């Protein structure tokens, strides 16, 4: 048998194998595919599995069917109260309609550019309706929920589903930041002075009340002391009077002894005449002459 037919058969087999390989393509479970012929999609999107196409005439474009991330560059915008705010936001999205996606934005780079326009427009518009304090402290969740909803509606025409839009970081420009910090410091200083003034006023009231109560207690104590002292003096006078009435001589004697113990205990010098009544008991005892 001639070798020429064998060579022809071999070449034909190789060409058939190449053609068969170009006819078959496999779509991964994380992807969605489109078959394109002369730049136009043929049929609908292909899901995961084995598929066929016309060799050479048709090509396959695959898209990631998972959730993707869009991370925007930080940009400045103006709030309702005319404050400049530098916002850095991101979004999570996926290709919901590969055919529309291909016809409008072609690929992920085109989708990122379109999302950049849509999301920035919505973020700027919605944040511009609120004051700075609302954006930073109180209303951010509601604002971003509204931005996500509006962005999702606008992105559907490109075959894109926007799942979430969030502010990753919101900062003041450097010049505004210094001014805001200065105002915050001044406000805190004013508040601190107010608290100190209120505290001093309360302290003065407490001290005044305490001084008043102390004066009342001291006056009451002095009154009671004087009353007790008066009662004691009255009792002493009464006792002395009773003692004097009982034995005047003995009373005079004891009172003289009291005078002796009081007058002579500090070794003072007294100039008195010996004939005075003070020395009558001393003379009787033979002490004074």
Short mmCIF file of C-alpha atoms in Angstrom, two decimals:
data_model
loop_
_atom_site.label_atom_id
_atom_site.label_comp_id
_atom_site.label_asym_id
_atom_site.label_seq_id
_atom_site.Cartn_x
_atom_site.Cartn_y
_atom_site.Cartn_z
CA UNK A 1 0.00 0.00 0.00
CA UNK A 2 1.31 3.45 -0.89
CA UNK A 3 2.38 5.78 1.92
CA UNK A 4 0.79 8.80 0.26
CA UNK A 5 -2.81 7.90 1.24
CA UNK A 6 -1.64 7.24 4.77
CA UNK A 7 -0.11 10.71 5.00
CA UNK A 8 -3.30 12.24 3.69
CA UNK A 9 -5.36 10.32 6.26
CA UNK A 10 -2.99 11.39 9.03
CA UNK A 11 -3.20 15.05 8.05
CA UNK A 12 -6.99 14.80 7.83
CA UNK A 13 -7.15 13.21 11.27
CA UNK A 14 -5.00 16.00 12.75
CA UNK A 15 -7.17 18.67 11.12
CA UNK A 16 -10.30 16.98 12.41
CA UNK A 17 -8.83 16.84 15.91
CA UNK A 18 -7.92 20.53 15.76
CA UNK A 19 -11.38 21.39 14.46
CA UNK A 20 -13.03 19.30 17.19
CA UNK A 21 -10.89 20.99 19.84
CA UNK A 22 -11.92 24.40 18.51
CA UNK A 23 -15.57 23.39 18.47
CA UNK A 24 -15.68 22.52 22.17
CA UNK A 25 -15.17 24.86 25.11
CA UNK A 26 -15.72 24.49 28.84
CA UNK A 27 -17.22 27.18 31.06
CA UNK A 28 -16.04 27.16 34.66
CA UNK A 29 -18.58 27.18 37.47
CA UNK A 30 -17.47 30.72 38.47
CA UNK A 31 -17.97 32.06 34.93
CA UNK A 32 -20.57 32.89 32.31
CA UNK A 33 -19.71 32.79 28.59
CA UNK A 34 -20.90 34.43 25.38
CA UNK A 35 -20.28 33.08 21.90
CA UNK A 36 -19.42 35.93 19.52
CA UNK A 37 -19.46 35.78 15.72
CA UNK A 38 -18.10 38.76 13.79
CA UNK A 39 -18.42 40.90 16.93
CA UNK A 40 -22.05 39.99 17.60
CA UNK A 41 -23.25 37.60 20.30
CA UNK A 42 -24.78 34.36 19.08
CA UNK A 43 -27.45 32.87 21.30
CA UNK A 44 -27.71 33.59 25.00
CA UNK A 45 -25.23 33.33 27.86
CA UNK A 46 -23.67 29.92 28.49
CA UNK A 47 -23.53 28.66 32.03
CA UNK A 48 -21.02 26.23 33.55
CA UNK A 49 -20.42 23.06 31.50
CA UNK A 50 -19.40 21.82 28.04
CA UNK A 51 -20.48 23.86 25.00
CA UNK A 52 -19.89 23.97 21.23
CA UNK A 53 -19.06 26.68 18.72
CA UNK A 54 -18.10 26.99 15.07
CA UNK A 55 -14.31 26.86 14.78
CA UNK A 56 -12.55 29.97 13.50
CA UNK A 57 -15.80 31.80 12.82
CA UNK A 58 -16.87 32.10 16.44
CA UNK A 59 -14.99 33.10 19.62
CA UNK A 60 -15.82 32.83 23.29
CA UNK A 61 -15.87 35.67 25.85
CA UNK A 62 -16.07 34.72 29.52
CA UNK A 63 -17.18 36.87 32.45
CA UNK A 64 -16.76 36.32 36.17
CA UNK A 65 -20.17 35.49 37.66
CA UNK A 66 -19.06 36.13 41.23
CA UNK A 67 -19.40 39.37 43.20
CA UNK A 68 -16.76 41.89 42.23
CA UNK A 69 -15.41 44.95 44.02
CA UNK A 70 -15.19 48.53 42.84
CA UNK A 71 -12.84 50.76 44.86
CA UNK A 72 -13.07 54.42 43.92
CA UNK A 73 -10.41 57.06 44.39
CA UNK A 74 -11.07 59.57 47.16
CA UNK A 75 -12.83 62.71 45.94
CA UNK A 76 -14.01 65.95 47.47
CA UNK A 77 -17.65 66.98 47.67
CA UNK A 78 -19.65 69.70 49.43
CA UNK A 79 -22.24 69.03 52.14
CA UNK A 80 -25.46 70.95 52.65
CA UNK A 81 -23.82 73.19 55.27
CA UNK A 82 -21.07 74.10 52.75
CA UNK A 83 -18.35 71.90 54.27
CA UNK A 84 -15.81 70.20 52.01
CA UNK A 85 -15.59 66.47 52.64
CA UNK A 86 -13.12 64.01 51.13
CA UNK A 87 -14.93 60.71 50.58
CA UNK A 88 -13.41 57.32 49.74
CA UNK A 89 -16.11 54.79 48.81
CA UNK A 90 -16.32 51.25 47.46
CA UNK A 91 -19.03 49.01 46.01
CA UNK A 92 -19.79 45.31 45.48
CA UNK A 93 -21.38 44.35 42.18
CA UNK A 94 -21.86 41.48 39.74
CA UNK A 95 -22.74 40.92 36.11
CA UNK A 96 -26.44 40.11 36.14
CA UNK A 97 -27.03 40.15 32.34
CA UNK A 98 -23.89 39.15 30.36
CA UNK A 99 -25.48 39.93 26.99
CA UNK A 100 -26.47 43.48 27.96
CA UNK A 101 -23.13 43.87 29.73
CA UNK A 102 -21.26 42.96 26.54
CA UNK A 103 -23.39 45.23 24.36
CA UNK A 104 -23.00 48.29 26.63
CA UNK A 105 -19.65 48.21 28.47
CA UNK A 106 -17.88 45.22 26.90
CA UNK A 107 -15.63 44.28 29.81
CA UNK A 108 -14.85 44.91 33.48
CA UNK A 109 -12.73 47.98 32.74
CA UNK A 110 -15.66 49.57 30.94
CA UNK A 111 -17.95 48.56 33.81
CA UNK A 112 -15.59 50.14 36.37
CA UNK A 113 -15.56 53.40 34.41
CA UNK A 114 -19.36 53.42 34.16
CA UNK A 115 -19.77 52.58 37.85
CA UNK A 116 -17.34 55.34 38.74
CA UNK A 117 -19.57 57.91 37.04
CA UNK A 118 -22.82 56.52 38.47
CA UNK A 119 -21.67 55.99 42.05
CA UNK A 120 -19.83 59.29 42.35
CA UNK A 121 -22.83 61.14 40.96
CA UNK A 122 -25.18 59.49 43.46
CA UNK A 123 -22.81 59.91 46.41
CA UNK A 124 -22.27 63.58 45.62
CA UNK A 125 -26.00 64.20 45.17
CA UNK A 126 -27.13 62.37 48.31
CA UNK A 127 -24.39 63.63 50.62
CA UNK A 128 -25.06 67.15 49.38
CA UNK A 129 -28.50 66.94 50.99
CA UNK A 130 -27.13 66.47 54.51
CA UNK A 131 -25.03 68.43 56.98
CA UNK A 132 -21.55 67.25 57.88
CA UNK A 133 -22.52 66.08 61.37
CA UNK A 134 -25.35 63.95 59.92
CA UNK A 135 -23.02 62.28 57.43
CA UNK A 136 -20.33 61.55 59.99
CA UNK A 137 -22.41 60.62 63.03
CA UNK A 138 -26.11 59.95 62.58
CA UNK A 139 -27.42 59.34 59.05
CA UNK A 140 -24.64 57.55 57.18
CA UNK A 141 -26.41 54.16 57.09
CA UNK A 142 -29.62 55.64 55.65
CA UNK A 143 -27.69 57.78 53.17
CA UNK A 144 -25.69 54.85 51.80
CA UNK A 145 -28.79 52.63 51.62
CA UNK A 146 -30.39 55.28 49.41
CA UNK A 147 -27.21 55.58 47.32
CA UNK A 148 -27.14 51.79 46.84
CA UNK A 149 -30.76 51.71 45.72
CA UNK A 150 -30.39 54.57 43.24
CA UNK A 151 -27.08 53.25 41.89
CA UNK A 152 -28.60 49.80 41.41
CA UNK A 153 -31.45 51.25 39.35
CA UNK A 154 -29.05 53.21 37.12
CA UNK A 155 -26.67 50.26 36.67
CA UNK A 156 -29.32 47.76 35.53
CA UNK A 157 -29.29 49.18 31.99
CA UNK A 158 -25.69 47.99 31.70
CA UNK A 159 -26.41 44.46 32.91
CA UNK A 160 -24.86 45.25 36.31
CA UNK A 161 -26.36 44.50 39.71
CA UNK A 162 -25.02 46.75 42.46
CA UNK A 163 -25.26 44.94 45.80
CA UNK A 164 -23.81 47.47 48.19
CA UNK A 165 -22.18 50.91 48.23
CA UNK A 166 -20.32 52.02 51.33
CA UNK A 167 -18.15 54.92 52.47
CA UNK A 168 -14.79 53.48 53.38
CA UNK A 169 -13.45 56.72 54.76
CA UNK A 170 -14.65 60.31 55.07
CA UNK A 171 -12.08 62.97 55.91
CA UNK A 172 -11.99 66.72 55.93
CA UNK A 173 -9.50 68.49 53.68
CA UNK A 174 -6.44 69.58 55.64
CA UNK A 175 -7.40 73.27 55.80
CA UNK A 176 -10.97 72.49 56.86
CA UNK A 177 -9.75 69.88 59.30
CA UNK A 178 -7.66 72.42 61.19
CA UNK A 179 -10.57 74.88 61.27
CA UNK A 180 -12.97 72.20 62.52
CA UNK A 181 -10.52 71.06 65.19
CA UNK A 182 -10.10 74.69 66.28
CA UNK A 183 -13.86 75.10 66.55
CA UNK A 184 -14.18 71.82 68.42
CA UNK A 185 -11.45 72.89 70.83
CA UNK A 186 -13.10 76.28 71.37
CA UNK A 187 -16.46 74.62 71.96
CA UNK A 188 -14.98 72.14 74.43
CA UNK A 189 -13.16 74.97 76.21
CA UNK A 190 -16.37 76.97 76.45
CA UNK A 191 -18.21 73.91 77.75
CA UNK A 192 -15.47 73.27 80.30
CA UNK A 193 -15.67 76.87 81.54
CA UNK A 194 -19.43 76.52 81.81
CA UNK A 195 -19.10 73.32 83.83
CA UNK A 196 -16.47 74.92 86.07
CA UNK A 197 -18.69 77.98 86.63
CA UNK A 198 -21.65 75.78 87.46
CA UNK A 199 -19.48 73.70 89.78
CA UNK A 200 -18.13 76.78 91.53
CA UNK A 201 -21.67 78.13 91.95
CA UNK A 202 -22.83 74.85 93.45
CA UNK A 203 -19.72 74.79 95.68
CA UNK A 204 -20.47 78.31 96.91
CA UNK A 205 -24.04 77.30 97.68
CA UNK A 206 -22.88 74.21 99.55
CA UNK A 207 -20.28 76.19 101.51
CA UNK A 208 -22.82 78.90 102.31
CA UNK A 209 -25.32 76.32 103.50
CA UNK A 210 -22.61 74.57 105.54
CA UNK A 211 -21.49 77.89 107.10
CA UNK A 212 -25.10 78.68 107.91
CA UNK A 213 -25.63 75.31 109.56
CA UNK A 214 -22.35 75.68 111.49
CA UNK A 215 -23.42 79.12 112.74
CA UNK A 216 -26.80 77.74 113.78
CA UNK A 217 -25.19 74.79 115.58
CA UNK A 218 -22.66 77.05 117.33
CA UNK A 219 -25.36 79.52 118.34
CA UNK A 220 -27.54 76.73 119.65
CA UNK A 221 -24.60 75.21 121.51
CA UNK A 222 -23.67 78.60 122.97
CA UNK A 223 -27.26 79.16 124.03
CA UNK A 224 -27.41 75.76 125.68
CA UNK A 225 -24.00 76.34 127.31
CA UNK A 226 -25.06 79.69 128.66
CA UNK A 227 -28.28 78.21 129.91
CA UNK A 228 -26.41 75.36 131.59
CA UNK A 229 -23.85 77.78 133.01
CA UNK A 230 -26.64 80.03 134.31
CA UNK A 231 -28.38 77.05 135.85
CA UNK A 232 -25.08 76.01 137.45
CA UNK A 233 -24.41 79.50 138.78
CA UNK A 234 -27.93 79.67 140.13
CA UNK A 235 -27.54 76.29 141.79
CA UNK A 236 -24.16 77.32 143.21
CA UNK A 237 -25.60 80.57 144.52
CA UNK A 238 -28.48 78.69 146.06
CA UNK A 239 -26.13 76.21 147.70
CA UNK A 240 -23.90 78.99 148.97
CA UNK A 241 -26.94 80.80 150.38
CA UNK A 242 -28.14 77.66 152.09
CA UNK A 243 -24.68 77.05 153.52
CA UNK A 244 -24.44 80.64 154.71
CA UNK A 245 -27.81 80.44 156.40
CA UNK A 246 -26.89 77.19 158.14
CA UNK A 247 -23.53 78.19 159.56
CA UNK A 248 -22.30 81.62 158.74
CA UNK A 249 -19.01 81.14 160.56
CA UNK A 250 -18.18 77.95 158.70
CA UNK A 251 -19.22 79.52 155.41
CA UNK A 252 -16.92 82.49 156.02
CA UNK A 253 -14.12 80.09 156.95
CA UNK A 254 -14.42 78.00 153.76
CA UNK A 255 -14.65 81.06 151.58
CA UNK A 256 -11.51 82.43 153.20
CA UNK A 257 -9.71 79.17 152.48
CA UNK A 258 -10.75 79.46 148.85
CA UNK A 259 -9.32 82.95 148.74
CA UNK A 260 -6.05 81.73 150.35
CA UNK A 261 -5.63 78.94 147.79
CA UNK A 262 -6.34 81.29 144.94
CA UNK A 263 -4.38 84.33 146.06
CA UNK A 264 -1.19 82.66 147.23
CA UNK A 265 -0.66 79.80 144.81
CA UNK A 266 1.44 81.81 142.28
CA UNK A 267 3.74 83.33 144.94
CA UNK A 268 2.42 86.81 144.30
CA UNK A 269 3.21 89.65 146.66
CA UNK A 270 0.20 91.19 148.41
CA UNK A 271 0.45 94.33 150.51
CA UNK A 272 -2.27 94.18 153.17
CA UNK A 273 -2.61 95.38 156.71
CA UNK A 274 -2.46 92.63 159.33
CA UNK A 275 -5.65 93.91 160.88
CA UNK A 276 -7.70 93.07 157.77
CA UNK A 277 -10.47 90.50 157.89
CA UNK A 278 -8.58 88.33 155.43
CA UNK A 279 -6.07 87.29 158.08
CA UNK A 280 -8.43 86.68 160.96
CA UNK A 281 -8.30 82.92 160.56
CA UNK A 282 -4.57 82.93 160.05
CA UNK A 283 -4.17 84.95 163.27
CA UNK A 284 -6.36 82.49 165.10
CA UNK A 285 -4.13 79.70 163.90
CA UNK A 286 -0.98 81.63 164.88
CA UNK A 287 0.27 81.97 161.31
CA UNK A 288 -0.19 85.70 160.73
CA UNK A 289 0.96 88.34 163.15
#
